Amino acid sequence: MERTTIWALAIGFALYVTAVAAGTGWGNGYISPPDVLRTIFGSSQGEYDFIIMTLRLPRVLTALLVGSALGVSGAILQGVIRNPLASPDIIGITGGASAAAVAFITFLSGSVSIKLLPAAAVAGALIVSLLVYGLSWKRGVTPIRLVLIGIGLSAAAKAATTLMIVMSPAISASKAYLWMTGSVYGASWESVLTVLPAVLAGIPLALYFARSLNAQELGDDVAGSLGVTVQRHRFVLVLISVALAGFAVSVAGAVGFIGLIAPHLARRWTGRLFGGLLVMSALTGGLLVFLADLIARTLFYPLDIPAGVFTAGIGAPFFIYMLFRNRNQW
């Protein structure tokens, strides 16, 4: 890595740690960072244990982990598809998870434990992703077929989701709408432990294939001449992206546009080489979701606005900006 990339990653890690120490103290009743750290490491008198360890810290960690997973997922897809507008939202991963989660809430929430909702969301993301990959196959998968079929299946999943919400009772519909907006409200240590294994396994695996992603950006023929098994690596990378996005969405709902925004911001600090880009996308995505949730739970108190409202408010104009910026490429 270049020296500037190493410095950027060091600053990103410092901000990540600061988010835990400072962000956990913000809320209805400010707690100073030293008190937060003493409580986390068990050296306090116990006066803040419930507020920090039960209410705030799991929520902060969940926001950081969800954003990291979505950021890396988006960076992988943009490298595989070679399209700056690719993200889990665009090619149907988030749509599949949303459809499965809404179906679970609508038809099974009264008879099956709600703890199985994350499993349903991950299964939905995997099913739609396999459909996208299977329908895109024609003597191999090309990036343009992958993104076009992904957009089509994403639209179909959103239509099915809307139909289920319209047909469901008011209570189920309100839960589904909140889940589709995206929020880490009520996050617990169970939420942290759901997404943490995916992040700890998915990011190192993505880094293992960083050289393959660098080669694939040069085109399939060039990547093949450099010794890359393009189709096999592409399939594995898409699976890693699906797993990261699926587990993130299963915990926080359909938090939008992080997979699109985080890699673009990361490139400004690390360049295009995927070794540094993947790590910086994780840090940037985590900080974006953390900031969105911090604004949601503090600026409008006593209301707790879903974090997805703010990520969509930033992401929609950013998407339009990227569309116009890259219009000459298509």
Short mmCIF file of C-alpha atoms in Angstrom, two decimals:
data_model
loop_
_atom_site.label_atom_id
_atom_site.label_comp_id
_atom_site.label_asym_id
_atom_site.label_seq_id
_atom_site.Cartn_x
_atom_site.Cartn_y
_atom_site.Cartn_z
CA MET A 1 0.00 0.00 0.00
CA GLU A 2 1.08 3.58 -0.58
CA ARG A 3 1.96 5.72 2.42
CA THR A 4 -1.10 7.94 1.91
CA THR A 5 -3.34 4.86 2.01
CA ILE A 6 -1.77 3.68 5.26
CA TRP A 7 -2.29 7.12 6.83
CA ALA A 8 -5.91 7.21 5.62
CA LEU A 9 -6.58 3.77 7.14
CA ALA A 10 -4.95 4.79 10.42
CA ILE A 11 -7.18 7.88 10.61
CA GLY A 12 -10.21 5.75 9.73
CA PHE A 13 -9.44 3.26 12.54
CA ALA A 14 -8.98 6.14 14.99
CA LEU A 15 -12.37 7.58 14.03
CA TYR A 16 -13.92 4.11 14.36
CA VAL A 17 -12.65 3.75 17.93
CA THR A 18 -13.65 7.34 18.73
CA ALA A 19 -17.17 6.57 17.53
CA VAL A 20 -17.46 3.84 20.17
CA ALA A 21 -16.07 5.97 23.00
CA ALA A 22 -17.79 9.27 22.16
CA GLY A 23 -20.94 8.06 20.41
CA THR A 24 -21.93 5.74 23.25
CA GLY A 25 -22.00 8.72 25.58
CA TRP A 26 -24.39 10.80 23.48
CA GLY A 27 -28.11 10.51 24.06
CA ASN A 28 -30.73 11.55 26.56
CA GLY A 29 -28.20 12.29 29.27
CA TYR A 30 -24.57 12.82 28.25
CA ILE A 31 -21.89 10.46 29.58
CA SER A 32 -18.25 11.51 29.16
CA PRO A 33 -15.85 9.28 27.14
CA PRO A 34 -13.72 8.42 30.23
CA ASP A 35 -16.85 7.20 32.04
CA VAL A 36 -17.86 5.23 28.94
CA LEU A 37 -14.46 3.53 28.74
CA ARG A 38 -14.42 2.77 32.47
CA THR A 39 -17.85 1.17 32.17
CA ILE A 40 -16.86 -0.88 29.12
CA PHE A 41 -13.69 -2.19 30.81
CA GLY A 42 -15.48 -2.85 34.12
CA SER A 43 -13.63 -0.34 36.28
CA SER A 44 -16.59 1.97 37.06
CA GLN A 45 -18.89 2.00 40.05
CA GLY A 46 -21.72 0.56 37.96
CA GLU A 47 -23.83 3.71 37.73
CA TYR A 48 -23.91 3.64 33.92
CA ASP A 49 -23.86 -0.11 33.32
CA PHE A 50 -27.45 -0.47 32.11
CA ILE A 51 -27.43 2.65 29.91
CA ILE A 52 -24.12 1.86 28.23
CA MET A 53 -23.86 -1.92 28.21
CA THR A 54 -27.52 -2.71 27.53
CA LEU A 55 -28.91 0.26 25.59
CA ARG A 56 -26.24 2.28 23.82
CA LEU A 57 -23.11 0.20 23.19
CA PRO A 58 -24.87 -2.66 21.35
CA ARG A 59 -26.63 -0.08 19.16
CA VAL A 60 -23.39 1.74 18.32
CA LEU A 61 -21.54 -1.51 17.56
CA THR A 62 -24.44 -2.80 15.44
CA ALA A 63 -24.48 0.43 13.41
CA LEU A 64 -20.70 0.25 12.84
CA LEU A 65 -20.77 -3.44 11.86
CA VAL A 66 -23.80 -3.09 9.58
CA GLY A 67 -22.22 -0.14 7.78
CA SER A 68 -18.91 -1.98 7.43
CA ALA A 69 -20.59 -5.04 5.91
CA LEU A 70 -22.60 -2.94 3.44
CA GLY A 71 -19.56 -0.85 2.50
CA VAL A 72 -17.43 -3.89 1.66
CA SER A 73 -20.35 -5.56 -0.13
CA GLY A 74 -20.75 -2.51 -2.36
CA ALA A 75 -17.02 -2.26 -3.05
CA ILE A 76 -16.93 -5.92 -4.14
CA LEU A 77 -19.90 -5.50 -6.47
CA GLN A 78 -18.47 -2.35 -8.04
CA GLY A 79 -15.25 -4.24 -8.73
CA VAL A 80 -16.93 -7.38 -10.07
CA ILE A 81 -19.48 -5.55 -12.21
CA ARG A 82 -17.06 -2.75 -13.13
CA ASN A 83 -19.85 -0.23 -12.68
CA PRO A 84 -19.63 2.70 -10.21
CA LEU A 85 -23.40 2.53 -9.64
CA ALA A 86 -23.43 -1.10 -8.48
CA SER A 87 -24.49 -1.79 -4.90
CA PRO A 88 -26.53 -4.38 -2.94
CA ASP A 89 -29.59 -2.13 -3.34
CA ILE A 90 -29.32 -1.95 -7.12
CA ILE A 91 -28.80 -5.59 -8.10
CA GLY A 92 -31.44 -7.13 -5.85
CA ILE A 93 -29.60 -8.39 -2.75
CA THR A 94 -31.35 -5.96 -0.43
CA GLY A 95 -34.64 -6.44 -2.29
CA GLY A 96 -34.52 -10.21 -1.80
CA ALA A 97 -33.78 -9.84 1.90
CA SER A 98 -36.62 -7.32 2.26
CA ALA A 99 -39.13 -9.54 0.47
CA ALA A 100 -38.25 -12.53 2.64
CA ALA A 101 -38.35 -10.50 5.85
CA VAL A 102 -41.71 -8.92 5.02
CA ALA A 103 -43.10 -12.34 4.11
CA PHE A 104 -41.91 -13.64 7.48
CA ILE A 105 -43.49 -10.69 9.34
CA THR A 106 -46.75 -10.96 7.37
CA PHE A 107 -47.34 -14.71 7.39
CA LEU A 108 -45.24 -16.26 10.16
CA SER A 109 -44.66 -13.68 12.92
CA GLY A 110 -47.54 -14.99 15.03
CA SER A 111 -46.58 -18.66 14.83
CA VAL A 112 -42.77 -18.68 14.54
CA SER A 113 -40.18 -17.04 16.79
CA ILE A 114 -39.14 -13.57 15.63
CA LYS A 115 -35.54 -14.64 16.27
CA LEU A 116 -35.70 -16.47 12.94
CA LEU A 117 -36.23 -13.20 11.03
CA PRO A 118 -32.49 -12.71 10.33
CA ALA A 119 -32.29 -16.23 8.89
CA ALA A 120 -35.26 -15.50 6.62
CA ALA A 121 -33.66 -12.25 5.40
CA VAL A 122 -30.32 -13.94 4.63
CA ALA A 123 -32.13 -16.75 2.81
CA GLY A 124 -34.06 -14.22 0.71
CA ALA A 125 -30.87 -12.39 -0.25
CA LEU A 126 -29.19 -15.68 -1.22
CA ILE A 127 -32.16 -16.94 -3.29
CA VAL A 128 -32.47 -13.73 -5.30
CA SER A 129 -28.70 -13.56 -5.80
CA LEU A 130 -28.59 -17.14 -7.10
CA LEU A 131 -31.46 -16.30 -9.45
CA VAL A 132 -29.58 -13.25 -10.71
CA TYR A 133 -26.43 -15.28 -11.24
CA GLY A 134 -28.25 -18.21 -12.85
CA LEU A 135 -30.26 -16.04 -15.26
CA SER A 136 -27.10 -14.08 -16.14
CA TRP A 137 -25.21 -17.22 -17.13
CA LYS A 138 -24.51 -17.71 -20.82
CA ARG A 139 -21.13 -19.38 -21.29
CA GLY A 140 -20.12 -17.41 -18.21
CA VAL A 141 -21.44 -14.32 -16.47
CA THR A 142 -20.67 -10.88 -17.85
CA PRO A 143 -20.95 -7.72 -15.72
CA ILE A 144 -23.57 -6.09 -17.96
CA ARG A 145 -25.92 -9.12 -17.81
CA LEU A 146 -25.42 -9.34 -14.05
CA VAL A 147 -26.45 -5.74 -13.42
CA LEU A 148 -29.37 -5.69 -15.88
CA ILE A 149 -30.96 -8.89 -14.56
CA GLY A 150 -30.22 -7.73 -11.00
CA ILE A 151 -32.14 -4.50 -11.59
CA GLY A 152 -35.08 -6.47 -13.02
CA LEU A 153 -35.26 -8.92 -10.12
CA SER A 154 -34.82 -6.07 -7.63
CA ALA A 155 -37.89 -4.37 -9.10
CA ALA A 156 -39.84 -7.64 -8.92
CA ALA A 157 -38.85 -8.16 -5.27
CA LYS A 158 -39.93 -4.63 -4.39
CA ALA A 159 -43.28 -5.17 -6.13
CA ALA A 160 -43.84 -8.41 -4.19
CA THR A 161 -42.89 -6.65 -0.95
CA THR A 162 -45.36 -3.83 -1.57
CA LEU A 163 -48.13 -6.32 -2.41
CA MET A 164 -47.57 -8.22 0.86
CA ILE A 165 -47.64 -4.99 2.87
CA VAL A 166 -50.89 -3.88 1.25
CA MET A 167 -52.50 -7.25 1.97
CA SER A 168 -51.23 -7.58 5.56
CA PRO A 169 -52.93 -6.34 8.77
CA ALA A 170 -52.09 -2.84 10.01
CA ILE A 171 -49.78 -4.05 12.80
CA SER A 172 -47.75 -6.25 10.46
CA ALA A 173 -47.64 -3.50 7.84
CA SER A 174 -46.23 -0.97 10.31
CA LYS A 175 -43.51 -3.43 11.39
CA ALA A 176 -42.67 -4.16 7.76
CA TYR A 177 -42.46 -0.46 6.85
CA LEU A 178 -40.09 0.19 9.76
CA TRP A 179 -37.93 -2.77 8.77
CA MET A 180 -37.81 -1.66 5.12
CA THR A 181 -36.71 1.84 6.10
CA GLY A 182 -33.73 0.51 8.02
CA SER A 183 -33.03 1.10 11.70
CA VAL A 184 -30.81 -0.17 14.51
CA TYR A 185 -33.38 0.83 17.12
CA GLY A 186 -33.57 -1.80 19.84
CA ALA A 187 -30.28 -3.42 18.82
CA SER A 188 -28.96 -5.86 21.41
CA TRP A 189 -25.87 -7.98 21.91
CA GLU A 190 -27.68 -10.66 19.92
CA SER A 191 -27.72 -8.24 16.97
CA VAL A 192 -23.98 -7.66 17.35
CA LEU A 193 -23.27 -11.39 17.48
CA THR A 194 -25.42 -11.97 14.38
CA VAL A 195 -23.48 -9.66 12.08
CA LEU A 196 -20.02 -9.85 13.70
CA PRO A 197 -19.10 -13.33 12.35
CA ALA A 198 -20.04 -12.27 8.82
CA VAL A 199 -17.79 -9.21 9.07
CA LEU A 200 -14.88 -11.11 10.66
CA ALA A 201 -15.05 -13.83 7.99
CA GLY A 202 -16.20 -11.84 4.96
CA ILE A 203 -13.71 -8.96 4.99
CA PRO A 204 -10.56 -11.15 5.22
CA LEU A 205 -11.94 -13.38 2.46
CA ALA A 206 -12.57 -10.33 0.30
CA LEU A 207 -9.01 -9.13 0.96
CA TYR A 208 -7.72 -12.55 -0.14
CA PHE A 209 -9.34 -11.91 -3.55
CA ALA A 210 -8.20 -8.26 -3.77
CA ARG A 211 -5.64 -9.01 -6.49
CA SER A 212 -8.31 -10.80 -8.50
CA LEU A 213 -10.56 -7.73 -8.24
CA ASN A 214 -7.71 -5.50 -9.39
CA ALA A 215 -7.22 -7.75 -12.42
CA GLN A 216 -10.95 -8.02 -13.22
CA GLU A 217 -11.20 -4.24 -13.46
CA LEU A 218 -8.93 -4.50 -16.52
CA GLY A 219 -11.46 -6.76 -18.28
CA ASP A 220 -12.10 -10.50 -18.40
CA ASP A 221 -9.57 -11.21 -21.18
CA VAL A 222 -6.76 -9.36 -19.45
CA ALA A 223 -7.62 -10.90 -16.08
CA GLY A 224 -7.60 -14.38 -17.63
CA SER A 225 -4.21 -13.73 -19.24
CA LEU A 226 -2.87 -12.78 -15.79
CA GLY A 227 -3.87 -16.19 -14.43
CA VAL A 228 -7.17 -15.26 -12.79
CA THR A 229 -9.95 -17.87 -12.95
CA VAL A 230 -12.48 -15.16 -13.71
CA GLN A 231 -15.80 -17.02 -13.48
CA ARG A 232 -14.87 -18.96 -10.35
CA HIS A 233 -13.52 -15.88 -8.57
CA ARG A 234 -16.52 -13.81 -9.67
CA PHE A 235 -18.94 -16.36 -8.21
CA VAL A 236 -17.07 -16.52 -4.89
CA LEU A 237 -16.85 -12.73 -4.66
CA VAL A 238 -20.57 -12.35 -5.32
CA LEU A 239 -21.28 -14.91 -2.57
CA ILE A 240 -19.10 -12.93 -0.13
CA SER A 241 -20.96 -9.75 -1.06
CA VAL A 242 -24.34 -11.46 -0.60
CA ALA A 243 -23.36 -12.85 2.81
CA LEU A 244 -22.14 -9.47 4.06
CA ALA A 245 -25.18 -7.57 2.81
CA GLY A 246 -27.62 -10.30 3.84
CA PHE A 247 -26.46 -10.44 7.46
CA ALA A 248 -26.32 -6.64 7.68
CA VAL A 249 -29.86 -6.25 6.33
CA SER A 250 -31.12 -9.07 8.55
CA VAL A 251 -30.12 -7.07 11.63
CA ALA A 252 -30.81 -3.47 10.63
CA GLY A 253 -33.36 -3.74 7.84
CA ALA A 254 -32.97 -2.27 4.38
CA VAL A 255 -30.53 0.56 5.15
CA GLY A 256 -30.11 2.09 1.73
CA PHE A 257 -27.24 3.50 -0.34
CA ILE A 258 -24.37 2.73 2.06
CA GLY A 259 -23.01 0.14 -0.37
CA LEU A 260 -23.04 2.81 -3.08
CA ILE A 261 -21.63 5.79 -1.15
CA ALA A 262 -18.94 4.20 1.05
CA PRO A 263 -16.70 2.81 -1.76
CA HIS A 264 -16.76 6.14 -3.62
CA LEU A 265 -15.75 8.07 -0.51
CA ALA A 266 -13.09 5.46 0.26
CA ARG A 267 -11.53 5.84 -3.21
CA ARG A 268 -10.87 9.51 -2.52
CA TRP A 269 -8.47 8.49 0.27
CA THR A 270 -7.04 5.17 -0.88
CA GLY A 271 -7.21 5.09 -4.69
CA ARG A 272 -8.57 2.20 -6.75
CA LEU A 273 -6.41 -0.72 -5.55
CA PHE A 274 -8.70 -3.07 -3.65
CA GLY A 275 -6.29 -3.94 -0.83
CA GLY A 276 -6.80 -0.59 0.85
CA LEU A 277 -10.16 0.16 -0.74
CA LEU A 278 -11.97 -2.75 0.91
CA VAL A 279 -10.76 -1.85 4.40
CA MET A 280 -11.49 1.84 3.89
CA SER A 281 -14.97 1.02 2.56
CA ALA A 282 -15.63 -0.93 5.77
CA LEU A 283 -14.52 1.98 7.94
CA THR A 284 -16.40 4.57 5.87
CA GLY A 285 -19.61 2.53 5.73
CA GLY A 286 -19.54 1.93 9.48
CA LEU A 287 -19.05 5.60 10.24
CA LEU A 288 -21.85 6.61 7.85
CA VAL A 289 -24.43 4.35 9.51
CA PHE A 290 -23.18 5.37 12.95
CA LEU A 291 -23.57 9.09 12.13
CA ALA A 292 -27.01 8.53 10.58
CA ASP A 293 -28.19 6.67 13.69
CA LEU A 294 -26.60 9.23 16.03
CA ILE A 295 -28.51 12.04 14.30
CA ALA A 296 -31.68 9.93 14.30
CA ARG A 297 -31.67 9.26 18.04
CA THR A 298 -30.38 12.58 19.36
CA LEU A 299 -31.43 15.43 17.06
CA PHE A 300 -35.14 14.60 17.12
CA TYR A 301 -35.46 13.34 20.71
CA PRO A 302 -37.87 12.03 22.07
CA LEU A 303 -38.61 10.67 18.58
CA ASP A 304 -36.30 7.92 17.33
CA ILE A 305 -36.16 8.33 13.55
CA PRO A 306 -34.96 5.29 11.53
CA ALA A 307 -31.36 5.71 10.37
CA GLY A 308 -32.39 4.63 6.87
CA VAL A 309 -34.27 7.91 6.44
CA PHE A 310 -30.99 9.82 6.61
CA THR A 311 -28.94 7.40 4.51
CA ALA A 312 -31.62 7.59 1.80
CA GLY A 313 -31.70 11.38 2.09
CA ILE A 314 -27.97 11.48 1.36
CA GLY A 315 -27.86 8.52 -1.01
CA ALA A 316 -30.58 9.49 -3.47
CA PRO A 317 -28.95 12.78 -4.58
CA PHE A 318 -25.54 11.06 -4.52
CA PHE A 319 -26.88 8.37 -6.87
CA ILE A 320 -28.20 11.02 -9.27
CA TYR A 321 -24.84 12.83 -9.11
CA MET A 322 -22.96 9.61 -9.96
CA LEU A 323 -25.41 8.88 -12.78
CA PHE A 324 -24.74 12.22 -14.45
CA ARG A 325 -21.02 12.04 -13.75
CA ASN A 326 -20.71 8.69 -15.54
CA ARG A 327 -23.31 9.24 -18.28
CA ASN A 328 -20.65 9.44 -20.99
CA GLN A 329 -19.53 5.86 -20.24
CA TRP A 330 -22.83 4.32 -21.45
#
